[in-house]
XYZ file of C-alpha atoms in Angstrom:
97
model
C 40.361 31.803 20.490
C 39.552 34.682 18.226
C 42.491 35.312 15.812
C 42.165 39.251 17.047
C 42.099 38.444 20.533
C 45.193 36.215 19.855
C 47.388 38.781 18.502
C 46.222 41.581 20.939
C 47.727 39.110 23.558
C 50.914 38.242 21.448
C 51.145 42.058 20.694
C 50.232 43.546 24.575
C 51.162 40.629 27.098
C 53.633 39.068 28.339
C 53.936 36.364 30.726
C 55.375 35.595 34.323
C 55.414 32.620 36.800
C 53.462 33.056 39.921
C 57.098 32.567 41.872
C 58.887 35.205 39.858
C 55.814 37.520 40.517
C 55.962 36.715 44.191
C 59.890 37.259 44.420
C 59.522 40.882 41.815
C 56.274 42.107 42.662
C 57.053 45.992 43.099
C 59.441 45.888 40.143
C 56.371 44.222 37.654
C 54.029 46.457 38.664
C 56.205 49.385 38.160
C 56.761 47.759 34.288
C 53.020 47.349 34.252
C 52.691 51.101 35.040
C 55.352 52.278 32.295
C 54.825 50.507 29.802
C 50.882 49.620 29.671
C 51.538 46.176 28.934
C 49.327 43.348 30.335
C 50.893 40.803 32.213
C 49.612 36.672 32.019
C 50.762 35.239 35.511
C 50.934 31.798 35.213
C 50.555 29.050 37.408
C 51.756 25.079 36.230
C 52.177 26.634 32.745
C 48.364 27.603 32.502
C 47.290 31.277 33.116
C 46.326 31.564 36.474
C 45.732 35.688 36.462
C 45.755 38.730 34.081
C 47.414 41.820 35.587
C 46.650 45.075 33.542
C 47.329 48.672 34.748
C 44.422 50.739 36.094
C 43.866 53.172 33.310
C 44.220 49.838 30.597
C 41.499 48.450 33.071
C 39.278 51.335 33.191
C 39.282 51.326 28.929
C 38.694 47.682 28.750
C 35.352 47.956 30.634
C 34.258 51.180 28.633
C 34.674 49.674 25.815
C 32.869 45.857 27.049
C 29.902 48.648 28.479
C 29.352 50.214 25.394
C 29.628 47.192 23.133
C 27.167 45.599 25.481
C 24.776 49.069 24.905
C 25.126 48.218 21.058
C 24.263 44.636 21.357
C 20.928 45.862 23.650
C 20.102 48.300 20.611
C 20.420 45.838 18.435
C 18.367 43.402 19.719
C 15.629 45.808 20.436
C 15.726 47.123 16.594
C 15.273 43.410 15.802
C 12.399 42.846 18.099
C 11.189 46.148 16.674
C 10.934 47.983 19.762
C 11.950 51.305 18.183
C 10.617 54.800 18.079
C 9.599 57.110 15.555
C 11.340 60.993 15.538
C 7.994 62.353 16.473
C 7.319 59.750 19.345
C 11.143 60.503 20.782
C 10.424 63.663 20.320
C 6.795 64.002 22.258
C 8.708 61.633 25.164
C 12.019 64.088 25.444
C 9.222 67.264 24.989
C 9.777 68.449 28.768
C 13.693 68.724 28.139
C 13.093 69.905 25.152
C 11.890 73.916 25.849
């Protein structure tokens, strides 16, 4: 595991049984709206589930789209499928006036 990713869970997680979540469910989620904290259910002592609140959700994708985008522009300025100004320019010319 990533030593980042390792301390973003120590830092922002904390973790449940599946039976406490069962018996507290309104009461975690209500924590899990407060406080913004993710929540590892686990199951045997192995995660079984993350729980996250929407808006931490939400983030967590923008941020996995867009540093999926810059992994796509990367790849295509290695392959060298890039533009010049002028070319950009002469594509975007209609939006341009």
């Amino acid at each position: 595991m990533n030593i980042a990713v390792a301390a973003f869970k120590d830092a922002c997680m904390r973790t449940e049984s599946l039976a406490k979540l069962e018996h507290d469910i309104r009461r975690i989620v209500a924590e899990l709206q407060s406080d913004k904290t993710a929540l590892i259910v686990g199951d045997d002592g192995n995660p079984a589930a993350y729980l996250v609140d929407p808006q931490t959700y939400e983030t967590a994708l923008d941020r996995l789209h867009l540093l999926e985008d810059v992994a796509l522009a990367e790849r295509d300025i290695a392959q060298g499928h890039t533009l010049t100004h002028a070319q950009v320019k002469e594509k975007m010319s209609r939006w341009l006036k």
